[in-house]
Amino acid sequence: MQRDGLGRVGIWTFAFDGQPAGRVREAAAEIEELGYGAIWFGEAFGRDSVGQAWLVLGATRRIAAASGIANIAFRDPIATAGAERTLGEAFPGRYLLGLGGHRAGDAGELDGYAMPPVGRPVPMMRAYLDAMDAVPVHGVPADPAPRRVLAALGPRMLELAAERTWGAHPYFVPVEHTVRARRIMGPDAFLGVEQAVVLDTDPARAREIARAHVRGYVQAAEHQRASVRRLGYGDDDQTGGPGGGPSDRLVDAIVAHGDVDAIRARVREHLDAGADHVCVQVLTADPRELPLEQWRELAPALL
C-alpha cells in the first residue's frame, strides 16, 4: 500500500457498530463513490475489527479499509497475524492494520466486561509485534504484504511506530501533536491523523456536541489525559470548563466545528504540519446514526 493509495482524506467512524451488516455495506459503497480514500473504524464492544474489515472490503472495489485500531488485548497475536494475512491476500493493497491497546495495569473490568492483564504499553506492543512476525506462513502469502500502523501518542510509541511499522495513527490530537509526531518519526514514516469535526454553523450547538466528545475521553482515558497534558492542556483545560468539563480551548483544539470551510481549514493545518492523511470523524448529537448527510456535504470540499 502506497501513501497515495489512501488519498489525503478518509472517513473515521464508530457508527458502523450500531448498524446492521447490510447498512454498513451500503454506507461503505457510498463513501467510496464520494471519493474518500479510506474508511477507518474503531473497535470497542461492537462488531470486531476483523469482521468490520470484511464487510467494508467486500462491499467496495478500491477504497482502503483501516482498523483504527484493532485492540491487541482482544486477540492473540497468532489470530491477528492470520487475519492480517488473509485480508491482505483477499483484497490486495487495500487493508491497513492499525494496532493499539492502551490499558495498563492489572486485570479488571470495563463496562462489566472482564479484561485481561496487560503490561506497559511500549514493551507490550513491541512483544506483540515480535509474536506476530514469528508466526510462520502456511497459506498463500499476501502480495503486496499488508501495512501496519500503531495507535501512537507519546514519543516512545511514535518512535516504535517509525521503527517497526509503516507509521502512526494518532487519535484525539490537536495540530500541535501532528507537528511533534512528524519531528519524532522523521520524514519517511506514514502519519495518518484522526480529526473529529462537527458540521454545524451554530457555535453553541456545535460546541456542545464537541464538548461531550472531549469530556468522554479526558474523564475515562488516562492515556488521552496524559497526551493532552504533554501538549500544555492541564487540569484547568481538562476539568475547569463549563460544568466541570473541558475548556473551550481544549474542545476547539481537538474538534473542528463550523461550516465546511472551517473543517477544510483544520484538515489543511494537519497536512501542512506533516500528516500524510487525515481521517475525519463526524460527530453528531446522536453517535449511533450514520452521518451520511455530513459525509456527502464535506466530500466536495475535502477531496
mmCIF file of C-alpha atoms in Angstrom:
data_model
loop_
_atom_site.group_PDB
_atom_site.id
_atom_site.type_symbol
_atom_site.label_atom_id
_atom_site.label_comp_id
_atom_site.label_asym_id
_atom_site.label_seq_id
_atom_site.Cartn_x
_atom_site.Cartn_y
_atom_site.Cartn_z
ATOM 1 C CA MET A 1 0.000 0.000 0.000
ATOM 2 C CA GLN A 2 1.457 3.326 -1.100
ATOM 3 C CA ARG A 3 0.716 6.568 0.746
ATOM 4 C CA ASP A 4 -1.319 7.842 -2.180
ATOM 5 C CA GLY A 5 -3.354 4.636 -2.024
ATOM 6 C CA LEU A 6 -5.143 6.107 0.996
ATOM 7 C CA GLY A 7 -5.600 9.532 -0.512
ATOM 8 C CA ARG A 8 -5.201 12.652 1.567
ATOM 9 C CA VAL A 9 -8.559 12.377 3.341
ATOM 10 C CA GLY A 10 -10.578 9.453 4.676
ATOM 11 C CA ILE A 11 -13.525 8.789 6.977
ATOM 12 C CA TRP A 12 -13.202 7.583 10.590
ATOM 13 C CA THR A 13 -16.282 6.183 12.325
ATOM 14 C CA PHE A 14 -17.649 4.218 15.259
ATOM 15 C CA ALA A 15 -21.151 4.430 13.792
ATOM 16 C CA PHE A 16 -20.918 1.149 11.879
ATOM 17 C CA ASP A 17 -21.157 -0.763 15.166
ATOM 18 C CA GLY A 18 -24.805 0.174 15.659
ATOM 19 C CA GLN A 19 -25.873 -0.657 12.101
ATOM 20 C CA PRO A 20 -26.905 -3.978 10.556
ATOM 21 C CA ALA A 21 -24.379 -5.529 8.204
ATOM 22 C CA GLY A 22 -26.342 -4.631 5.091
ATOM 23 C CA ARG A 23 -26.439 -0.973 6.065
ATOM 24 C CA VAL A 24 -22.674 -0.991 6.656
ATOM 25 C CA ARG A 25 -22.127 -2.392 3.167
ATOM 26 C CA GLU A 26 -24.340 0.287 1.609
ATOM 27 C CA ALA A 27 -22.612 3.084 3.531
ATOM 28 C CA ALA A 28 -19.132 1.815 2.659
ATOM 29 C CA ALA A 29 -20.016 1.691 -1.035
ATOM 30 C CA GLU A 30 -21.325 5.261 -0.913
ATOM 31 C CA ILE A 31 -18.234 6.548 0.934
ATOM 32 C CA GLU A 32 -16.125 5.022 -1.832
ATOM 33 C CA GLU A 33 -18.239 6.649 -4.541
ATOM 34 C CA LEU A 34 -17.931 10.015 -2.796
ATOM 35 C CA GLY A 35 -14.181 9.757 -3.372
ATOM 36 C CA TYR A 36 -12.750 9.298 0.118
ATOM 37 C CA GLY A 37 -9.508 7.340 0.198
ATOM 38 C CA ALA A 38 -10.013 5.154 3.266
ATOM 39 C CA ILE A 39 -12.582 4.025 5.798
ATOM 40 C CA TRP A 40 -11.249 3.812 9.352
ATOM 41 C CA PHE A 41 -13.234 2.154 12.130
ATOM 42 C CA GLY A 42 -12.684 1.746 15.837
ATOM 43 C CA GLU A 43 -13.028 -1.386 17.936
ATOM 44 C CA ALA A 44 -14.708 -1.303 21.323
ATOM 45 C CA PHE A 45 -17.504 -3.730 22.220
ATOM 46 C CA GLY A 46 -19.483 -3.685 18.999
ATOM 47 C CA ARG A 47 -18.507 -5.518 15.840
ATOM 48 C CA ASP A 48 -14.976 -6.895 15.948
ATOM 49 C CA SER A 49 -12.313 -5.234 13.819
ATOM 50 C CA VAL A 50 -11.679 -8.227 11.548
ATOM 51 C CA GLY A 51 -15.371 -8.720 10.782
ATOM 52 C CA GLN A 52 -15.796 -5.000 10.123
ATOM 53 C CA ALA A 53 -12.939 -5.086 7.623
ATOM 54 C CA TRP A 54 -14.562 -7.975 5.732
ATOM 55 C CA LEU A 55 -17.838 -6.053 5.488
ATOM 56 C CA VAL A 56 -16.164 -2.892 4.193
ATOM 57 C CA LEU A 57 -13.792 -4.567 1.755
ATOM 58 C CA GLY A 58 -16.398 -6.975 0.430
ATOM 59 C CA ALA A 59 -18.768 -4.108 -0.391
ATOM 60 C CA THR A 60 -16.206 -1.918 -2.182
ATOM 61 C CA ARG A 61 -13.734 -2.134 -5.061
ATOM 62 C CA ARG A 62 -10.986 0.430 -4.481
ATOM 63 C CA ILE A 63 -11.124 2.083 -1.080
ATOM 64 C CA ALA A 64 -8.819 1.045 1.752
ATOM 65 C CA ALA A 65 -10.205 -0.366 4.998
ATOM 66 C CA ALA A 66 -8.181 0.571 8.065
ATOM 67 C CA SER A 67 -8.603 -0.605 11.643
ATOM 68 C CA GLY A 68 -8.247 2.380 13.880
ATOM 69 C CA ILE A 69 -7.493 0.453 15.994
ATOM 70 C CA ALA A 70 -7.612 -3.325 16.453
ATOM 71 C CA ASN A 71 -7.084 -3.746 20.187
ATOM 72 C CA ILE A 72 -4.229 -6.127 20.945
ATOM 73 C CA ALA A 73 -5.865 -7.082 24.253
ATOM 74 C CA PHE A 74 -8.811 -8.573 22.350
ATOM 75 C CA ARG A 75 -6.986 -11.272 20.370
ATOM 76 C CA ASP A 76 -3.872 -13.392 20.353
ATOM 77 C CA PRO A 77 -1.057 -12.238 18.023
ATOM 78 C CA ILE A 78 -1.354 -15.529 16.113
ATOM 79 C CA ALA A 79 -5.004 -14.757 15.353
ATOM 80 C CA THR A 80 -4.177 -11.179 14.369
ATOM 81 C CA ALA A 81 -1.373 -12.297 12.057
ATOM 82 C CA GLY A 82 -3.675 -14.831 10.398
ATOM 83 C CA ALA A 83 -6.425 -12.267 9.872
ATOM 84 C CA GLU A 84 -3.977 -9.684 8.523
ATOM 85 C CA ARG A 85 -2.557 -12.134 6.001
ATOM 86 C CA THR A 86 -5.966 -13.414 4.898
ATOM 87 C CA LEU A 87 -7.420 -9.940 4.393
ATOM 88 C CA GLY A 88 -4.253 -8.835 2.624
ATOM 89 C CA GLU A 89 -4.390 -11.811 0.267
ATOM 90 C CA ALA A 90 -8.117 -11.494 -0.429
ATOM 91 C CA PHE A 91 -8.028 -7.717 -1.002
ATOM 92 C CA PRO A 92 -4.523 -6.863 -2.273
ATOM 93 C CA GLY A 93 -3.220 -3.492 -1.173
ATOM 94 C CA ARG A 94 -6.491 -2.421 0.473
ATOM 95 C CA TYR A 95 -6.195 -3.492 4.123
ATOM 96 C CA LEU A 96 -4.316 -1.417 6.689
ATOM 97 C CA LEU A 97 -3.951 -2.928 10.160
ATOM 98 C CA GLY A 98 -3.869 -0.360 12.936
ATOM 99 C CA LEU A 99 -2.817 -1.823 16.289
ATOM 100 C CA GLY A 100 -3.231 -0.402 19.771
ATOM 101 C CA GLY A 101 -4.063 -1.291 23.330
ATOM 102 C CA HIS A 102 -3.959 1.424 25.923
ATOM 103 C CA ARG A 103 -4.941 -0.303 29.173
ATOM 104 C CA ALA A 104 -2.065 -0.748 31.581
ATOM 105 C CA GLY A 105 -2.006 -2.495 34.931
ATOM 106 C CA ASP A 106 -3.802 -5.484 36.383
ATOM 107 C CA ALA A 107 -6.851 -7.271 35.009
ATOM 108 C CA GLY A 108 -10.097 -5.523 35.775
ATOM 109 C CA GLU A 109 -13.463 -4.667 34.325
ATOM 110 C CA LEU A 110 -14.640 -2.146 31.771
ATOM 111 C CA ASP A 111 -18.387 -1.642 31.371
ATOM 112 C CA GLY A 112 -18.947 -5.004 33.024
ATOM 113 C CA TYR A 113 -16.512 -6.917 30.808
ATOM 114 C CA ALA A 114 -13.643 -8.829 32.377
ATOM 115 C CA MET A 115 -10.403 -7.539 30.903
ATOM 116 C CA PRO A 116 -7.113 -9.456 30.531
ATOM 117 C CA PRO A 117 -3.987 -8.138 32.253
ATOM 118 C CA VAL A 118 -1.637 -6.053 30.170
ATOM 119 C CA GLY A 119 1.758 -4.500 30.778
ATOM 120 C CA ARG A 120 3.490 -1.246 29.979
ATOM 121 C CA PRO A 121 2.350 -0.048 26.552
ATOM 122 C CA VAL A 122 5.602 0.189 24.573
ATOM 123 C CA PRO A 123 7.218 -3.112 25.699
ATOM 124 C CA MET A 124 3.839 -4.831 25.342
ATOM 125 C CA MET A 125 3.420 -3.565 21.777
ATOM 126 C CA ARG A 126 6.969 -4.486 20.844
ATOM 127 C CA ALA A 127 6.425 -8.019 22.150
ATOM 128 C CA TYR A 128 3.119 -8.285 20.283
ATOM 129 C CA LEU A 129 4.769 -7.260 17.002
ATOM 130 C CA ASP A 130 7.561 -9.777 17.629
ATOM 131 C CA ALA A 131 4.998 -12.519 18.190
ATOM 132 C CA MET A 132 3.079 -11.612 15.021
ATOM 133 C CA ASP A 133 6.249 -11.634 12.937
ATOM 134 C CA ALA A 134 7.217 -15.043 14.324
ATOM 135 C CA VAL A 135 4.041 -16.746 13.061
ATOM 136 C CA PRO A 136 5.034 -18.969 10.103
ATOM 137 C CA VAL A 137 3.279 -18.515 6.768
ATOM 138 C CA HIS A 138 1.453 -21.698 5.788
ATOM 139 C CA GLY A 139 -1.105 -20.263 3.370
ATOM 140 C CA VAL A 140 -0.940 -18.080 0.282
ATOM 141 C CA PRO A 141 1.183 -15.009 1.048
ATOM 142 C CA ALA A 142 -0.402 -11.611 0.512
ATOM 143 C CA ASP A 143 1.060 -9.594 -2.364
ATOM 144 C CA PRO A 144 1.734 -6.828 -1.553
ATOM 145 C CA ALA A 145 2.254 -7.524 2.130
ATOM 146 C CA PRO A 146 -0.274 -5.653 4.305
ATOM 147 C CA ARG A 147 0.851 -2.488 6.046
ATOM 148 C CA ARG A 148 0.641 -1.841 9.794
ATOM 149 C CA VAL A 149 0.413 1.336 11.843
ATOM 150 C CA LEU A 150 0.369 1.916 15.587
ATOM 151 C CA ALA A 151 -2.012 3.997 17.679
ATOM 152 C CA ALA A 152 0.817 6.214 18.874
ATOM 153 C CA LEU A 153 0.593 9.331 21.050
ATOM 154 C CA GLY A 154 3.685 9.564 23.248
ATOM 155 C CA PRO A 155 7.270 9.918 21.993
ATOM 156 C CA ARG A 156 8.324 6.323 22.675
ATOM 157 C CA MET A 157 5.334 4.788 20.887
ATOM 158 C CA LEU A 158 5.828 7.162 17.959
ATOM 159 C CA GLU A 159 9.457 6.051 17.766
ATOM 160 C CA LEU A 160 8.375 2.395 17.829
ATOM 161 C CA ALA A 161 5.832 3.072 15.078
ATOM 162 C CA ALA A 162 8.522 4.523 12.839
ATOM 163 C CA GLU A 163 10.967 1.740 13.708
ATOM 164 C CA ARG A 164 8.735 -1.326 13.370
ATOM 165 C CA THR A 165 5.713 -0.408 11.228
ATOM 166 C CA TRP A 166 4.631 1.768 8.332
ATOM 167 C CA GLY A 167 3.873 4.599 10.738
ATOM 168 C CA ALA A 168 1.373 6.007 13.225
ATOM 169 C CA HIS A 169 -2.339 6.650 13.603
ATOM 170 C CA PRO A 170 -2.760 9.301 16.332
ATOM 171 C CA TYR A 171 -6.321 9.710 17.615
ATOM 172 C CA PHE A 172 -7.806 12.620 19.607
ATOM 173 C CA VAL A 173 -4.996 15.031 18.850
ATOM 174 C CA PRO A 174 -4.668 18.731 18.004
ATOM 175 C CA VAL A 175 -2.452 20.063 15.235
ATOM 176 C CA GLU A 176 0.390 20.618 17.742
ATOM 177 C CA HIS A 177 0.642 16.852 18.122
ATOM 178 C CA THR A 178 0.990 16.373 14.372
ATOM 179 C CA VAL A 179 3.951 18.759 14.365
ATOM 180 C CA ARG A 180 5.635 16.815 17.186
ATOM 181 C CA ALA A 181 4.830 13.411 15.700
ATOM 182 C CA ARG A 182 6.406 14.279 12.368
ATOM 183 C CA ARG A 183 9.504 15.610 14.087
ATOM 184 C CA ILE A 184 9.858 12.451 16.215
ATOM 185 C CA MET A 185 9.193 9.930 13.442
ATOM 186 C CA GLY A 186 11.179 11.648 10.729
ATOM 187 C CA PRO A 187 10.164 12.333 7.134
ATOM 188 C CA ASP A 188 9.642 8.786 5.887
ATOM 189 C CA ALA A 189 7.125 7.231 8.299
ATOM 190 C CA PHE A 190 3.438 7.389 7.430
ATOM 191 C CA LEU A 191 1.327 9.689 9.609
ATOM 192 C CA GLY A 192 -2.449 9.239 9.428
ATOM 193 C CA VAL A 193 -4.250 11.562 11.854
ATOM 194 C CA GLU A 194 -7.839 11.345 13.116
ATOM 195 C CA GLN A 195 -9.697 14.675 13.247
ATOM 196 C CA ALA A 196 -13.100 14.962 14.940
ATOM 197 C CA VAL A 197 -15.464 17.522 13.397
ATOM 198 C CA VAL A 198 -18.948 18.935 13.934
ATOM 199 C CA LEU A 199 -20.502 20.323 10.757
ATOM 200 C CA ASP A 200 -22.812 22.910 12.286
ATOM 201 C CA THR A 201 -22.706 26.697 11.961
ATOM 202 C CA ASP A 202 -24.455 27.273 15.306
ATOM 203 C CA PRO A 203 -21.429 27.776 17.625
ATOM 204 C CA ALA A 204 -23.223 26.882 20.864
ATOM 205 C CA ARG A 205 -24.819 23.730 19.482
ATOM 206 C CA ALA A 206 -21.639 22.618 17.747
ATOM 207 C CA ARG A 207 -19.503 23.160 20.834
ATOM 208 C CA GLU A 208 -21.985 21.246 22.991
ATOM 209 C CA ILE A 209 -21.581 18.171 20.773
ATOM 210 C CA ALA A 210 -17.822 18.670 20.666
ATOM 211 C CA ARG A 211 -17.568 19.112 24.441
ATOM 212 C CA ALA A 212 -19.426 15.854 25.104
ATOM 213 C CA HIS A 213 -16.939 14.031 22.858
ATOM 214 C CA VAL A 214 -13.885 15.551 24.543
ATOM 215 C CA ARG A 215 -15.322 15.081 28.028
ATOM 216 C CA GLY A 216 -15.756 11.355 27.457
ATOM 217 C CA TYR A 217 -12.081 10.879 26.652
ATOM 218 C CA VAL A 218 -10.490 13.122 29.271
ATOM 219 C CA GLN A 219 -12.693 11.647 32.002
ATOM 220 C CA ALA A 220 -12.297 7.970 31.102
ATOM 221 C CA ALA A 221 -8.956 7.550 29.338
ATOM 222 C CA GLU A 222 -5.746 8.232 31.233
ATOM 223 C CA HIS A 223 -3.607 7.895 28.109
ATOM 224 C CA GLN A 224 -5.607 10.689 26.467
ATOM 225 C CA ARG A 225 -5.316 12.887 29.558
ATOM 226 C CA ALA A 226 -1.563 12.332 29.536
ATOM 227 C CA SER A 227 -1.370 13.091 25.832
ATOM 228 C CA VAL A 228 -3.075 16.480 26.014
ATOM 229 C CA ARG A 229 -1.161 17.297 29.203
ATOM 230 C CA ARG A 230 2.105 16.830 27.290
ATOM 231 C CA LEU A 231 0.828 19.433 24.834
ATOM 232 C CA GLY A 232 0.126 22.001 27.553
ATOM 233 C CA TYR A 233 -3.540 21.320 28.326
ATOM 234 C CA GLY A 234 -3.504 20.933 32.097
ATOM 235 C CA ASP A 235 -6.142 20.344 34.746
ATOM 236 C CA ASP A 236 -7.869 23.659 34.092
ATOM 237 C CA ASP A 237 -8.342 22.709 30.464
ATOM 238 C CA GLN A 238 -9.479 19.195 31.258
ATOM 239 C CA THR A 239 -11.912 19.879 34.109
ATOM 240 C CA GLY A 240 -12.111 23.653 34.525
ATOM 241 C CA GLY A 241 -14.620 24.357 31.779
ATOM 242 C CA PRO A 242 -18.419 24.626 31.920
ATOM 243 C CA GLY A 243 -19.957 22.119 34.300
ATOM 244 C CA GLY A 244 -16.562 20.781 35.323
ATOM 245 C CA GLY A 245 -15.865 19.642 31.784
ATOM 246 C CA PRO A 246 -13.140 20.540 29.291
ATOM 247 C CA SER A 247 -12.364 24.147 28.474
ATOM 248 C CA ASP A 248 -13.297 25.806 25.212
ATOM 249 C CA ARG A 249 -9.579 25.944 24.401
ATOM 250 C CA LEU A 250 -9.198 22.172 24.600
ATOM 251 C CA VAL A 251 -12.532 21.457 22.900
ATOM 252 C CA ASP A 252 -11.688 23.717 19.977
ATOM 253 C CA ALA A 253 -8.200 22.223 19.647
ATOM 254 C CA ILE A 254 -9.492 18.644 19.464
ATOM 255 C CA VAL A 255 -12.726 19.151 17.496
ATOM 256 C CA ALA A 256 -13.068 21.375 14.446
ATOM 257 C CA HIS A 257 -16.551 22.823 14.199
ATOM 258 C CA GLY A 258 -18.406 25.237 11.986
ATOM 259 C CA ASP A 259 -19.030 25.272 8.251
ATOM 260 C CA VAL A 260 -17.324 23.300 5.517
ATOM 261 C CA ASP A 261 -14.599 25.933 5.145
ATOM 262 C CA ALA A 262 -13.693 25.731 8.848
ATOM 263 C CA ILE A 263 -13.340 21.960 8.683
ATOM 264 C CA ARG A 264 -11.376 22.092 5.454
ATOM 265 C CA ALA A 265 -9.013 24.594 7.067
ATOM 266 C CA ARG A 266 -8.328 22.262 10.020
ATOM 267 C CA VAL A 267 -7.637 19.332 7.715
ATOM 268 C CA ARG A 268 -5.223 21.521 5.777
ATOM 269 C CA GLU A 269 -3.464 22.508 9.007
ATOM 270 C CA HIS A 270 -2.729 18.849 9.764
ATOM 271 C CA LEU A 271 -1.477 18.223 6.237
ATOM 272 C CA ASP A 272 0.727 21.312 6.360
ATOM 273 C CA ALA A 273 2.045 20.181 9.770
ATOM 274 C CA GLY A 274 3.274 16.882 8.320
ATOM 275 C CA ALA A 275 0.324 14.479 8.147
ATOM 276 C CA ASP A 276 0.148 12.268 5.062
ATOM 277 C CA HIS A 277 -3.530 11.511 5.568
ATOM 278 C CA VAL A 278 -6.353 12.901 7.728
ATOM 279 C CA CYS A 279 -9.355 10.729 8.593
ATOM 280 C CA VAL A 280 -12.373 12.828 9.536
ATOM 281 C CA GLN A 281 -14.689 11.646 12.309
ATOM 282 C CA VAL A 282 -18.042 13.426 12.005
ATOM 283 C CA LEU A 283 -19.738 13.917 15.375
ATOM 284 C CA THR A 284 -23.480 14.432 15.703
ATOM 285 C CA ALA A 285 -25.965 14.723 18.557
ATOM 286 C CA ASP A 286 -26.742 11.004 18.123
ATOM 287 C CA PRO A 287 -23.498 8.990 17.903
ATOM 288 C CA ARG A 288 -25.450 5.905 16.809
ATOM 289 C CA GLU A 289 -26.539 7.399 13.489
ATOM 290 C CA LEU A 290 -24.597 7.267 10.262
ATOM 291 C CA PRO A 291 -23.669 10.853 9.351
ATOM 292 C CA LEU A 292 -24.284 10.299 5.644
ATOM 293 C CA GLU A 293 -25.522 13.824 5.032
ATOM 294 C CA GLN A 294 -22.357 15.313 6.506
ATOM 295 C CA TRP A 295 -20.071 12.904 4.624
ATOM 296 C CA ARG A 296 -21.802 13.952 1.409
ATOM 297 C CA GLU A 297 -21.536 17.663 2.157
ATOM 298 C CA LEU A 298 -17.868 17.502 3.133
ATOM 299 C CA ALA A 299 -16.682 15.412 0.204
ATOM 300 C CA PRO A 300 -16.510 18.140 -2.496
ATOM 301 C CA ALA A 301 -14.562 20.474 -0.199
ATOM 302 C CA LEU A 302 -12.161 17.948 1.309
ATOM 303 C CA LEU A 303 -11.448 15.918 -1.798
#
